């Protein structure tokens, strides 16, 4: 037991360190990509190609004076950034990043993920309310309305692969993309669900076409107007981590997870496993050189694939940020309730039809068979 | 003492403290947040009792969706400066409430004692069950499928009736909130927010 706890702690620390570094360089990436899109230079002075810019920004954020509005609700004002920051990090801890490389792989991970994404909204809401500033308050109100509206689309989009696979475990859902279980017919339901998920995720994390809680042209900077120094920095941290977690989940659900691409019916993931050793023997009884090699090769290649796919989605998010103008508030609500929600319901209906009509595909059929064990007598 | 039991005691303490906090908070928004803490600790207690699905549902539905709606409504009317101490609306409300609380506590203690569930306090919660095995195996009470099966087979009528009830409540709320005169126009709030402008100006000058 103590070794287990130690192992979990070490993995957790690695996760936090990797995530913080990733956050720093995501801000750099975003600034470079945006400037590239907008035909300007971007940060290129600090270090080679401006690579030390995030470090300089971090130091600057730490050294700034901390201001707390005198009439703010101090306790909530201090707690709010912690909530949005830690919720986003916890979301990340649910996600496997490679074959057998994960912190947790809960059987109800999807539900916990949805729960955390709604808890993350408290950070933004409380920040806006406790600062005692009209602009912040407007930002908080918008944030609540937006989160309530788009959570529905998000949940419904995630339910489509869940229904097809018949499991709430993230690795189970990623496994549908293996060469043995994949069938092109899945595309008919998974592709629209993926688009729906990405749009809802963008709104849920308040990225630019949906960034009405911040909306610098109307609300100064919205809910975090009154924040300074590190407390301010925690909001972008939460935002970027939330965005990355959403992209990572999207990769698992709609882009084949950490699996390497299958070329000509040959699953490269299996191929890597076969070349360096039987992947099933990895956690097996034999503790040998090959186990380590196959573990590292398989884990490393899948992890890199996963990171590449996630980065690809993040780049799409940045691309959209660079090109799309912000929604108007009423458009936002109309779009959420009159387009995304009905679309999600239709998709869930289609997925149910799919599971019923094609019982041979995927785990949906399997789960109905297993469920018959619980038939009331 | 197993980890589960320690966690249970911790969560139970948090639940009680947050419930008291909810009642005694002087700002209604704080009350809402104490309630969120309470719901979250309850969710963790469900998890300890080998019911991860209930845990997740408690998080999503209660701590997430419902309390966000509460917060939405309460935030509209309360500024961070607002203070409302327990002000009994009825005469003798506090005394009566106190008596009821004591009676209810006695009832619970008696009920737990009579049902033989008092064992909970000195043995593992469920024989042979542990959080780790539940979470990794995903079977037993942690499996969402039996829940879905029962909900959509034996209990499908109450389930559908509940959704109908919610729909009716929603339509009712819409009818109440809808102002037929201003139909088609933007609704401009006539009343000022809680904090008056004068206070803000004074603060700027100060």
PDB file of C-alpha atoms in Angstrom, chain A residues 22-308:
ATOM      1  CA  UNK A  22       2.658  22.917 -20.905  1.00  0.00           C
ATOM      2  CA  UNK A  23       0.583  25.885 -19.744  1.00  0.00           C
ATOM      3  CA  UNK A  24       3.573  28.219 -19.957  1.00  0.00           C
ATOM      4  CA  UNK A  25       4.417  27.119 -23.471  1.00  0.00           C
ATOM      5  CA  UNK A  26       0.796  27.065 -24.583  1.00  0.00           C
ATOM      6  CA  UNK A  27       0.622  30.789 -23.867  1.00  0.00           C
ATOM      7  CA  UNK A  28       3.782  31.223 -25.928  1.00  0.00           C
ATOM      8  CA  UNK A  29       2.391  29.054 -28.699  1.00  0.00           C
ATOM      9  CA  UNK A  30      -0.880  30.915 -28.710  1.00  0.00           C
ATOM     10  CA  UNK A  31       0.838  34.288 -28.946  1.00  0.00           C
ATOM     11  CA  UNK A  32       3.080  33.107 -31.760  1.00  0.00           C
ATOM     12  CA  UNK A  33       0.239  31.479 -33.659  1.00  0.00           C
ATOM     13  CA  UNK A  34      -2.006  34.516 -33.264  1.00  0.00           C
ATOM     14  CA  UNK A  35       0.717  36.870 -34.407  1.00  0.00           C
ATOM     15  CA  UNK A  36       1.425  34.607 -37.352  1.00  0.00           C
ATOM     16  CA  UNK A  37      -2.249  34.686 -38.318  1.00  0.00           C
ATOM     17  CA  UNK A  38      -2.410  38.438 -37.852  1.00  0.00           C
ATOM     18  CA  UNK A  39       0.704  39.213 -39.862  1.00  0.00           C
ATOM     19  CA  UNK A  40       2.864  40.486 -37.033  1.00  0.00           C
ATOM     20  CA  UNK A  41       5.930  39.251 -35.200  1.00  0.00           C
ATOM     21  CA  UNK A  42       4.823  38.265 -31.720  1.00  0.00           C
ATOM     22  CA  UNK A  43       7.162  37.595 -28.780  1.00  0.00           C
ATOM     23  CA  UNK A  44      10.615  36.877 -30.233  1.00  0.00           C
ATOM     24  CA  UNK A  45      13.082  38.847 -28.084  1.00  0.00           C
ATOM     25  CA  UNK A  46      13.487  36.895 -24.837  1.00  0.00           C
ATOM     26  CA  UNK A  47      15.831  34.023 -25.555  1.00  0.00           C
ATOM     27  CA  UNK A  48      16.084  32.197 -28.892  1.00  0.00           C
ATOM     28  CA  UNK A  49      12.834  32.712 -30.863  1.00  0.00           C
ATOM     29  CA  UNK A  50      11.369  34.236 -27.712  1.00  0.00           C
ATOM     30  CA  UNK A  51      11.344  30.849 -26.024  1.00  0.00           C
ATOM     31  CA  UNK A  52      12.021  32.304 -22.566  1.00  0.00           C
ATOM     32  CA  UNK A  53       9.060  34.654 -22.835  1.00  0.00           C
ATOM     33  CA  UNK A  54       6.777  32.486 -20.621  1.00  0.00           C
ATOM     34  CA  UNK A  55       9.431  32.444 -17.891  1.00  0.00           C
ATOM     35  CA  UNK A  56       9.761  36.221 -18.071  1.00  0.00           C
ATOM     36  CA  UNK A  57       5.972  36.520 -17.934  1.00  0.00           C
ATOM     37  CA  UNK A  58       5.832  34.244 -14.921  1.00  0.00           C
ATOM     38  CA  UNK A  59       8.455  36.213 -13.031  1.00  0.00           C
ATOM     39  CA  UNK A  60       6.679  39.423 -13.930  1.00  0.00           C
ATOM     40  CA  UNK A  61       3.338  38.063 -12.697  1.00  0.00           C
ATOM     41  CA  UNK A  62       4.880  36.982  -9.386  1.00  0.00           C
ATOM     42  CA  UNK A  63       6.595  40.334  -8.805  1.00  0.00           C
ATOM     43  CA  UNK A  64       3.479  42.418  -9.468  1.00  0.00           C
ATOM     44  CA  UNK A  65       1.757  44.074  -6.543  1.00  0.00           C
ATOM     45  CA  UNK A  66      -1.192  42.159  -5.125  1.00  0.00           C
ATOM     46  CA  UNK A  67      -4.325  44.246  -5.002  1.00  0.00           C
ATOM     47  CA  UNK A  68      -7.491  43.239  -3.205  1.00  0.00           C
ATOM     48  CA  UNK A  69     -10.491  45.552  -3.600  1.00  0.00           C
ATOM     49  CA  UNK A  70     -11.383  46.949  -0.193  1.00  0.00           C
ATOM     50  CA  UNK A  71     -15.063  46.085  -0.512  1.00  0.00           C
ATOM     51  CA  UNK A  72     -14.538  42.684  -2.035  1.00  0.00           C
ATOM     52  CA  UNK A  73     -15.678  39.539  -0.308  1.00  0.00           C
ATOM     53  CA  UNK A  74     -12.128  38.604   0.650  1.00  0.00           C
ATOM     54  CA  UNK A  75     -12.486  34.900   1.336  1.00  0.00           C
ATOM     55  CA  UNK A  76     -14.341  34.155  -1.885  1.00  0.00           C
ATOM     56  CA  UNK A  77     -12.116  36.552  -3.793  1.00  0.00           C
ATOM     57  CA  UNK A  78      -9.100  34.488  -2.740  1.00  0.00           C
ATOM     58  CA  UNK A  79     -10.758  31.090  -3.199  1.00  0.00           C
ATOM     59  CA  UNK A  80     -12.165  31.747  -6.691  1.00  0.00           C
ATOM     60  CA  UNK A  81      -8.920  31.432  -8.705  1.00  0.00           C
ATOM     61  CA  UNK A  82      -7.983  28.334  -6.699  1.00  0.00           C
ATOM     62  CA  UNK A  83     -11.270  26.679  -7.651  1.00  0.00           C
ATOM     63  CA  UNK A  84     -10.977  27.294 -11.369  1.00  0.00           C
ATOM     64  CA  UNK A  85      -7.307  26.288 -11.338  1.00  0.00           C
ATOM     65  CA  UNK A  86      -7.645  23.080  -9.327  1.00  0.00           C
ATOM     66  CA  UNK A  87     -10.810  21.917 -11.089  1.00  0.00           C
ATOM     67  CA  UNK A  88      -9.007  22.128 -14.422  1.00  0.00           C
ATOM     68  CA  UNK A  89      -6.019  20.192 -13.074  1.00  0.00           C
ATOM     69  CA  UNK A  90      -8.219  17.515 -11.566  1.00  0.00           C
ATOM     70  CA  UNK A  91      -9.914  17.144 -14.930  1.00  0.00           C
ATOM     71  CA  UNK A  92      -6.537  16.415 -16.429  1.00  0.00           C
ATOM     72  CA  UNK A  93      -5.774  13.727 -13.873  1.00  0.00           C
ATOM     73  CA  UNK A  94      -8.699  11.661 -15.202  1.00  0.00           C
ATOM     74  CA  UNK A  95      -7.307  11.367 -18.684  1.00  0.00           C
ATOM     75  CA  UNK A  96      -5.008   8.535 -19.763  1.00  0.00           C
ATOM     76  CA  UNK A  97      -2.211   9.886 -21.936  1.00  0.00           C
ATOM     77  CA  UNK A  98      -0.844   6.672 -23.397  1.00  0.00           C
ATOM     78  CA  UNK A  99      -1.157   2.902 -23.482  1.00  0.00           C
ATOM     79  CA  UNK A 100      -0.834   1.995 -19.791  1.00  0.00           C
ATOM     80  CA  UNK A 101       0.306   5.524 -19.006  1.00  0.00           C
ATOM     81  CA  UNK A 102      -2.255   7.146 -16.778  1.00  0.00           C
ATOM     82  CA  UNK A 103      -2.848   8.537 -13.328  1.00  0.00           C
ATOM     83  CA  UNK A 104      -6.329   7.103 -12.959  1.00  0.00           C
ATOM     84  CA  UNK A 105      -8.639   5.255 -15.316  1.00  0.00           C
ATOM     85  CA  UNK A 106     -11.952   5.374 -13.488  1.00  0.00           C
ATOM     86  CA  UNK A 107     -14.910   3.351 -14.748  1.00  0.00           C
ATOM     87  CA  UNK A 108     -17.028   6.500 -14.373  1.00  0.00           C
ATOM     88  CA  UNK A 109     -14.433   8.954 -15.643  1.00  0.00           C
ATOM     89  CA  UNK A 110     -16.825  10.565 -18.123  1.00  0.00           C
ATOM     90  CA  UNK A 111     -19.302  11.458 -15.393  1.00  0.00           C
ATOM     91  CA  UNK A 112     -16.595  12.792 -13.095  1.00  0.00           C
ATOM     92  CA  UNK A 113     -15.223  14.844 -15.979  1.00  0.00           C
ATOM     93  CA  UNK A 114     -18.621  16.427 -16.605  1.00  0.00           C
ATOM     94  CA  UNK A 115     -19.034  17.091 -12.890  1.00  0.00           C
ATOM     95  CA  UNK A 116     -15.657  18.792 -12.656  1.00  0.00           C
ATOM     96  CA  UNK A 117     -16.277  20.894 -15.730  1.00  0.00           C
ATOM     97  CA  UNK A 118     -19.428  22.246 -14.100  1.00  0.00           C
ATOM     98  CA  UNK A 119     -17.632  22.790 -10.783  1.00  0.00           C
ATOM     99  CA  UNK A 120     -14.957  24.789 -12.613  1.00  0.00           C
ATOM    100  CA  UNK A 121     -17.616  27.362 -13.415  1.00  0.00           C
ATOM    101  CA  UNK A 122     -17.814  28.283  -9.728  1.00  0.00           C
ATOM    102  CA  UNK A 123     -14.359  29.837  -9.956  1.00  0.00           C
ATOM    103  CA  UNK A 124     -15.407  32.272 -12.659  1.00  0.00           C
ATOM    104  CA  UNK A 125     -18.776  32.992 -11.068  1.00  0.00           C
ATOM    105  CA  UNK A 126     -17.346  33.676  -7.610  1.00  0.00           C
ATOM    106  CA  UNK A 127     -14.488  35.752  -8.987  1.00  0.00           C
ATOM    107  CA  UNK A 128     -16.966  38.006 -10.751  1.00  0.00           C
ATOM    108  CA  UNK A 129     -19.325  38.298  -7.834  1.00  0.00           C
ATOM    109  CA  UNK A 130     -16.839  38.722  -5.008  1.00  0.00           C
ATOM    110  CA  UNK A 131     -14.829  41.500  -6.698  1.00  0.00           C
ATOM    111  CA  UNK A 132     -17.719  43.930  -6.193  1.00  0.00           C
ATOM    112  CA  UNK A 133     -17.261  45.420  -9.619  1.00  0.00           C
ATOM    113  CA  UNK A 134     -20.016  45.880 -12.172  1.00  0.00           C
ATOM    114  CA  UNK A 135     -17.971  44.615 -15.073  1.00  0.00           C
ATOM    115  CA  UNK A 136     -16.834  41.579 -13.142  1.00  0.00           C
ATOM    116  CA  UNK A 137     -20.383  40.900 -12.069  1.00  0.00           C
ATOM    117  CA  UNK A 138     -21.654  41.095 -15.642  1.00  0.00           C
ATOM    118  CA  UNK A 139     -18.927  38.669 -16.621  1.00  0.00           C
ATOM    119  CA  UNK A 140     -19.993  36.277 -13.873  1.00  0.00           C
ATOM    120  CA  UNK A 141     -23.647  36.414 -14.913  1.00  0.00           C
ATOM    121  CA  UNK A 142     -22.770  35.752 -18.518  1.00  0.00           C
ATOM    122  CA  UNK A 143     -20.503  32.927 -17.473  1.00  0.00           C
ATOM    123  CA  UNK A 144     -23.265  31.195 -15.517  1.00  0.00           C
ATOM    124  CA  UNK A 145     -25.771  31.479 -18.342  1.00  0.00           C
ATOM    125  CA  UNK A 146     -23.220  30.271 -20.848  1.00  0.00           C
ATOM    126  CA  UNK A 147     -22.057  27.308 -18.780  1.00  0.00           C
ATOM    127  CA  UNK A 148     -25.616  26.195 -18.066  1.00  0.00           C
ATOM    128  CA  UNK A 149     -26.517  26.377 -21.744  1.00  0.00           C
ATOM    129  CA  UNK A 150     -23.490  24.705 -23.222  1.00  0.00           C
ATOM    130  CA  UNK A 151     -23.017  22.003 -20.625  1.00  0.00           C
ATOM    131  CA  UNK A 152     -26.027  20.302 -22.195  1.00  0.00           C
ATOM    132  CA  UNK A 153     -24.468  20.119 -25.631  1.00  0.00           C
ATOM    133  CA  UNK A 154     -21.201  18.946 -24.107  1.00  0.00           C
ATOM    134  CA  UNK A 155     -22.816  16.148 -22.123  1.00  0.00           C
ATOM    135  CA  UNK A 156     -25.000  14.988 -25.011  1.00  0.00           C
ATOM    136  CA  UNK A 157     -22.033  14.905 -27.401  1.00  0.00           C
ATOM    137  CA  UNK A 158     -20.060  12.784 -24.944  1.00  0.00           C
ATOM    138  CA  UNK A 159     -22.995  10.433 -24.497  1.00  0.00           C
ATOM    139  CA  UNK A 160     -22.911   9.371 -28.161  1.00  0.00           C
ATOM    140  CA  UNK A 161     -19.641   7.380 -27.991  1.00  0.00           C
ATOM    141  CA  UNK A 162     -20.564   6.279 -24.466  1.00  0.00           C
ATOM    142  CA  UNK A 163     -23.779   4.753 -25.803  1.00  0.00           C
ATOM    143  CA  UNK A 164     -22.027   3.064 -28.694  1.00  0.00           C
ATOM    144  CA  UNK A 165     -19.284   1.595 -26.547  1.00  0.00           C
ATOM    145  CA  UNK A 166     -21.446   0.920 -23.543  1.00  0.00           C
ATOM    146  CA  UNK A 167     -18.884   2.084 -21.029  1.00  0.00           C
ATOM    147  CA  UNK A 168     -18.009   5.241 -19.138  1.00  0.00           C
ATOM    148  CA  UNK A 169     -14.328   4.391 -18.996  1.00  0.00           C
ATOM    149  CA  UNK A 170     -12.113   6.554 -21.166  1.00  0.00           C
ATOM    150  CA  UNK A 171      -9.764   3.786 -22.331  1.00  0.00           C
ATOM    151  CA  UNK A 172     -12.737   1.600 -23.299  1.00  0.00           C
ATOM    152  CA  UNK A 173     -14.008   4.362 -25.523  1.00  0.00           C
ATOM    153  CA  UNK A 174     -10.583   4.951 -27.061  1.00  0.00           C
ATOM    154  CA  UNK A 175     -10.332   1.229 -27.796  1.00  0.00           C
ATOM    155  CA  UNK A 176     -13.200   1.425 -30.279  1.00  0.00           C
ATOM    156  CA  UNK A 177     -10.692   2.940 -32.710  1.00  0.00           C
ATOM    157  CA  UNK A 178      -8.482  -0.134 -32.735  1.00  0.00           C
ATOM    158  CA  UNK A 179      -8.274  -1.899 -36.093  1.00  0.00           C
ATOM    159  CA  UNK A 180     -10.088  -4.960 -34.723  1.00  0.00           C
ATOM    160  CA  UNK A 181     -13.149  -3.086 -33.468  1.00  0.00           C
ATOM    161  CA  UNK A 182     -13.359  -0.143 -35.843  1.00  0.00           C
ATOM    162  CA  UNK A 183     -16.099   0.040 -38.437  1.00  0.00           C
ATOM    163  CA  UNK A 184     -16.626   2.939 -40.881  1.00  0.00           C
ATOM    164  CA  UNK A 185     -20.317   3.071 -39.931  1.00  0.00           C
ATOM    165  CA  UNK A 186     -19.313   4.656 -36.622  1.00  0.00           C
ATOM    166  CA  UNK A 187     -18.365   7.792 -38.521  1.00  0.00           C
ATOM    167  CA  UNK A 188     -22.009   8.616 -39.193  1.00  0.00           C
ATOM    168  CA  UNK A 189     -22.697   9.270 -35.530  1.00  0.00           C
ATOM    169  CA  UNK A 190     -19.227   9.993 -34.156  1.00  0.00           C
ATOM    170  CA  UNK A 191     -18.264  12.704 -36.628  1.00  0.00           C
ATOM    171  CA  UNK A 192     -21.222  15.036 -35.963  1.00  0.00           C
ATOM    172  CA  UNK A 193     -20.913  14.303 -32.251  1.00  0.00           C
ATOM    173  CA  UNK A 194     -17.260  15.333 -32.409  1.00  0.00           C
ATOM    174  CA  UNK A 195     -18.119  18.649 -34.061  1.00  0.00           C
ATOM    175  CA  UNK A 196     -20.838  19.253 -31.474  1.00  0.00           C
ATOM    176  CA  UNK A 197     -18.392  18.457 -28.689  1.00  0.00           C
ATOM    177  CA  UNK A 198     -15.705  20.800 -29.969  1.00  0.00           C
ATOM    178  CA  UNK A 199     -18.145  23.693 -30.311  1.00  0.00           C
ATOM    179  CA  UNK A 200     -19.593  23.113 -26.841  1.00  0.00           C
ATOM    180  CA  UNK A 201     -16.136  22.681 -25.353  1.00  0.00           C
ATOM    181  CA  UNK A 202     -15.073  25.981 -26.847  1.00  0.00           C
ATOM    182  CA  UNK A 203     -18.048  27.646 -25.185  1.00  0.00           C
ATOM    183  CA  UNK A 204     -17.567  25.809 -21.907  1.00  0.00           C
ATOM    184  CA  UNK A 205     -13.971  26.988 -21.655  1.00  0.00           C
ATOM    185  CA  UNK A 206     -14.951  30.486 -22.872  1.00  0.00           C
ATOM    186  CA  UNK A 207     -12.561  30.577 -25.789  1.00  0.00           C
ATOM    187  CA  UNK A 208     -12.782  33.462 -28.168  1.00  0.00           C
ATOM    188  CA  UNK A 209     -15.894  33.173 -30.260  1.00  0.00           C
ATOM    189  CA  UNK A 210     -17.598  32.459 -26.930  1.00  0.00           C
ATOM    190  CA  UNK A 211     -15.513  34.551 -24.538  1.00  0.00           C
ATOM    191  CA  UNK A 212     -18.390  36.721 -23.339  1.00  0.00           C
ATOM    192  CA  UNK A 213     -17.460  36.372 -19.642  1.00  0.00           C
ATOM    193  CA  UNK A 214     -14.235  38.234 -20.488  1.00  0.00           C
ATOM    194  CA  UNK A 215     -15.186  40.241 -23.527  1.00  0.00           C
ATOM    195  CA  UNK A 216     -12.555  42.965 -23.253  1.00  0.00           C
ATOM    196  CA  UNK A 217     -14.353  45.334 -25.626  1.00  0.00           C
ATOM    197  CA  UNK A 218     -17.413  45.530 -23.336  1.00  0.00           C
ATOM    198  CA  UNK A 219     -16.393  44.476 -19.835  1.00  0.00           C
ATOM    199  CA  UNK A 220     -12.746  45.598 -19.435  1.00  0.00           C
ATOM    200  CA  UNK A 221     -11.653  41.995 -18.847  1.00  0.00           C
ATOM    201  CA  UNK A 222     -14.858  40.663 -17.364  1.00  0.00           C
ATOM    202  CA  UNK A 223     -14.796  38.452 -14.313  1.00  0.00           C
ATOM    203  CA  UNK A 224     -11.093  38.881 -13.544  1.00  0.00           C
ATOM    204  CA  UNK A 225     -10.941  42.661 -13.927  1.00  0.00           C
ATOM    205  CA  UNK A 226     -10.046  43.133 -10.250  1.00  0.00           C
ATOM    206  CA  UNK A 227      -7.403  40.446 -10.078  1.00  0.00           C
ATOM    207  CA  UNK A 228      -3.679  41.064 -10.157  1.00  0.00           C
ATOM    208  CA  UNK A 229      -0.381  39.258  -9.808  1.00  0.00           C
ATOM    209  CA  UNK A 230      -0.386  35.468  -9.368  1.00  0.00           C
ATOM    210  CA  UNK A 231      -4.082  35.385  -8.572  1.00  0.00           C
ATOM    211  CA  UNK A 232      -4.706  36.780 -12.019  1.00  0.00           C
ATOM    212  CA  UNK A 233      -2.296  34.298 -13.583  1.00  0.00           C
ATOM    213  CA  UNK A 234      -4.275  31.406 -12.145  1.00  0.00           C
ATOM    214  CA  UNK A 235      -7.256  32.204 -14.367  1.00  0.00           C
ATOM    215  CA  UNK A 236      -5.430  31.772 -17.667  1.00  0.00           C
ATOM    216  CA  UNK A 237      -3.830  28.665 -16.150  1.00  0.00           C
ATOM    217  CA  UNK A 238      -7.284  27.268 -15.457  1.00  0.00           C
ATOM    218  CA  UNK A 239      -8.475  28.332 -18.889  1.00  0.00           C
ATOM    219  CA  UNK A 240      -5.604  26.741 -20.780  1.00  0.00           C
ATOM    220  CA  UNK A 241      -5.718  23.580 -18.674  1.00  0.00           C
ATOM    221  CA  UNK A 242      -9.468  23.370 -19.184  1.00  0.00           C
ATOM    222  CA  UNK A 243      -9.030  23.808 -22.915  1.00  0.00           C
ATOM    223  CA  UNK A 244      -6.296  21.169 -23.046  1.00  0.00           C
ATOM    224  CA  UNK A 245      -8.395  18.760 -20.992  1.00  0.00           C
ATOM    225  CA  UNK A 246     -11.341  19.263 -23.343  1.00  0.00           C
ATOM    226  CA  UNK A 247      -9.095  18.674 -26.348  1.00  0.00           C
ATOM    227  CA  UNK A 248      -7.609  15.586 -24.703  1.00  0.00           C
ATOM    228  CA  UNK A 249     -11.064  14.179 -24.031  1.00  0.00           C
ATOM    229  CA  UNK A 250     -12.043  14.949 -27.615  1.00  0.00           C
ATOM    230  CA  UNK A 251      -8.974  13.034 -28.798  1.00  0.00           C
ATOM    231  CA  UNK A 252      -9.999  10.014 -26.747  1.00  0.00           C
ATOM    232  CA  UNK A 253     -13.603  10.115 -27.852  1.00  0.00           C
ATOM    233  CA  UNK A 254     -13.406  11.208 -31.453  1.00  0.00           C
ATOM    234  CA  UNK A 255      -9.825  11.016 -32.726  1.00  0.00           C
ATOM    235  CA  UNK A 256      -8.763   7.544 -31.756  1.00  0.00           C
ATOM    236  CA  UNK A 257      -7.196   8.337 -28.402  1.00  0.00           C
ATOM    237  CA  UNK A 258      -3.526   7.550 -28.002  1.00  0.00           C
ATOM    238  CA  UNK A 259      -3.576   4.894 -30.718  1.00  0.00           C
ATOM    239  CA  UNK A 260      -1.180   5.233 -33.591  1.00  0.00           C
ATOM    240  CA  UNK A 261      -2.869   5.446 -36.968  1.00  0.00           C
ATOM    241  CA  UNK A 262      -3.802   2.236 -38.740  1.00  0.00           C
ATOM    242  CA  UNK A 263      -2.373   2.087 -42.244  1.00  0.00           C
ATOM    243  CA  UNK A 264      -3.875  -0.408 -44.672  1.00  0.00           C
ATOM    244  CA  UNK A 265      -5.659  -2.288 -41.945  1.00  0.00           C
ATOM    245  CA  UNK A 266      -2.482  -2.683 -39.906  1.00  0.00           C
ATOM    246  CA  UNK A 267      -2.752  -1.097 -36.505  1.00  0.00           C
ATOM    247  CA  UNK A 268       0.585   0.576 -35.832  1.00  0.00           C
ATOM    248  CA  UNK A 269      -0.022   0.391 -32.098  1.00  0.00           C
ATOM    249  CA  UNK A 270      -0.063  -3.391 -32.203  1.00  0.00           C
ATOM    250  CA  UNK A 271       2.899  -3.286 -34.531  1.00  0.00           C
ATOM    251  CA  UNK A 272       4.983  -1.298 -32.037  1.00  0.00           C
ATOM    252  CA  UNK A 273       3.941  -3.704 -29.352  1.00  0.00           C
ATOM    253  CA  UNK A 274       4.905  -6.720 -31.462  1.00  0.00           C
ATOM    254  CA  UNK A 275       8.260  -5.338 -32.509  1.00  0.00           C
ATOM    255  CA  UNK A 276       9.505  -4.707 -29.006  1.00  0.00           C
ATOM    256  CA  UNK A 277       7.656  -7.438 -27.200  1.00  0.00           C
ATOM    257  CA  UNK A 278       4.209  -8.675 -26.458  1.00  0.00           C
ATOM    258  CA  UNK A 279       2.273  -5.764 -24.966  1.00  0.00           C
ATOM    259  CA  UNK A 280       0.088  -8.133 -22.966  1.00  0.00           C
ATOM    260  CA  UNK A 281       3.148  -9.273 -21.110  1.00  0.00           C
ATOM    261  CA  UNK A 282       3.949  -5.777 -19.980  1.00  0.00           C
ATOM    262  CA  UNK A 283       2.274  -5.989 -16.595  1.00  0.00           C
ATOM    263  CA  UNK A 284       2.680  -9.753 -16.607  1.00  0.00           C
ATOM    264  CA  UNK A 285       4.662 -11.819 -14.134  1.00  0.00           C
ATOM    265  CA  UNK A 286       7.981 -11.697 -15.972  1.00  0.00           C
ATOM    266  CA  UNK A 287      10.049  -8.704 -14.948  1.00  0.00           C
ATOM    267  CA  UNK A 288      12.685  -8.350 -17.577  1.00  0.00           C
ATOM    268  CA  UNK A 289      14.468  -6.120 -19.962  1.00  0.00           C
ATOM    269  CA  UNK A 290      11.886  -6.661 -22.709  1.00  0.00           C
ATOM    270  CA  UNK A 291       9.071  -5.712 -20.420  1.00  0.00           C
ATOM    271  CA  UNK A 292      10.697  -2.384 -19.723  1.00  0.00           C
ATOM    272  CA  UNK A 293      11.543  -1.802 -23.362  1.00  0.00           C
ATOM    273  CA  UNK A 294       8.105  -2.696 -24.644  1.00  0.00           C
ATOM    274  CA  UNK A 295       6.511  -0.652 -21.908  1.00  0.00           C
ATOM    275  CA  UNK A 296       8.627   2.370 -22.665  1.00  0.00           C
ATOM    276  CA  UNK A 297       8.361   1.997 -26.457  1.00  0.00           C
ATOM    277  CA  UNK A 298       4.626   1.443 -26.384  1.00  0.00           C
ATOM    278  CA  UNK A 299       4.017   4.023 -23.708  1.00  0.00           C
ATOM    279  CA  UNK A 300       6.278   6.564 -25.320  1.00  0.00           C
ATOM    280  CA  UNK A 301       4.954   6.168 -28.847  1.00  0.00           C
ATOM    281  CA  UNK A 302       1.334   6.261 -27.730  1.00  0.00           C
ATOM    282  CA  UNK A 303       1.947   9.197 -25.408  1.00  0.00           C
ATOM    283  CA  UNK A 304       3.630  11.147 -28.183  1.00  0.00           C
ATOM    284  CA  UNK A 305       0.750  10.325 -30.526  1.00  0.00           C
ATOM    285  CA  UNK A 306      -1.682  11.493 -27.906  1.00  0.00           C
ATOM    286  CA  UNK A 307       0.175  14.746 -27.307  1.00  0.00           C
ATOM    287  CA  UNK A 308       0.388  15.374 -31.050  1.00  0.00           C
TER     288      UNK A 308
END
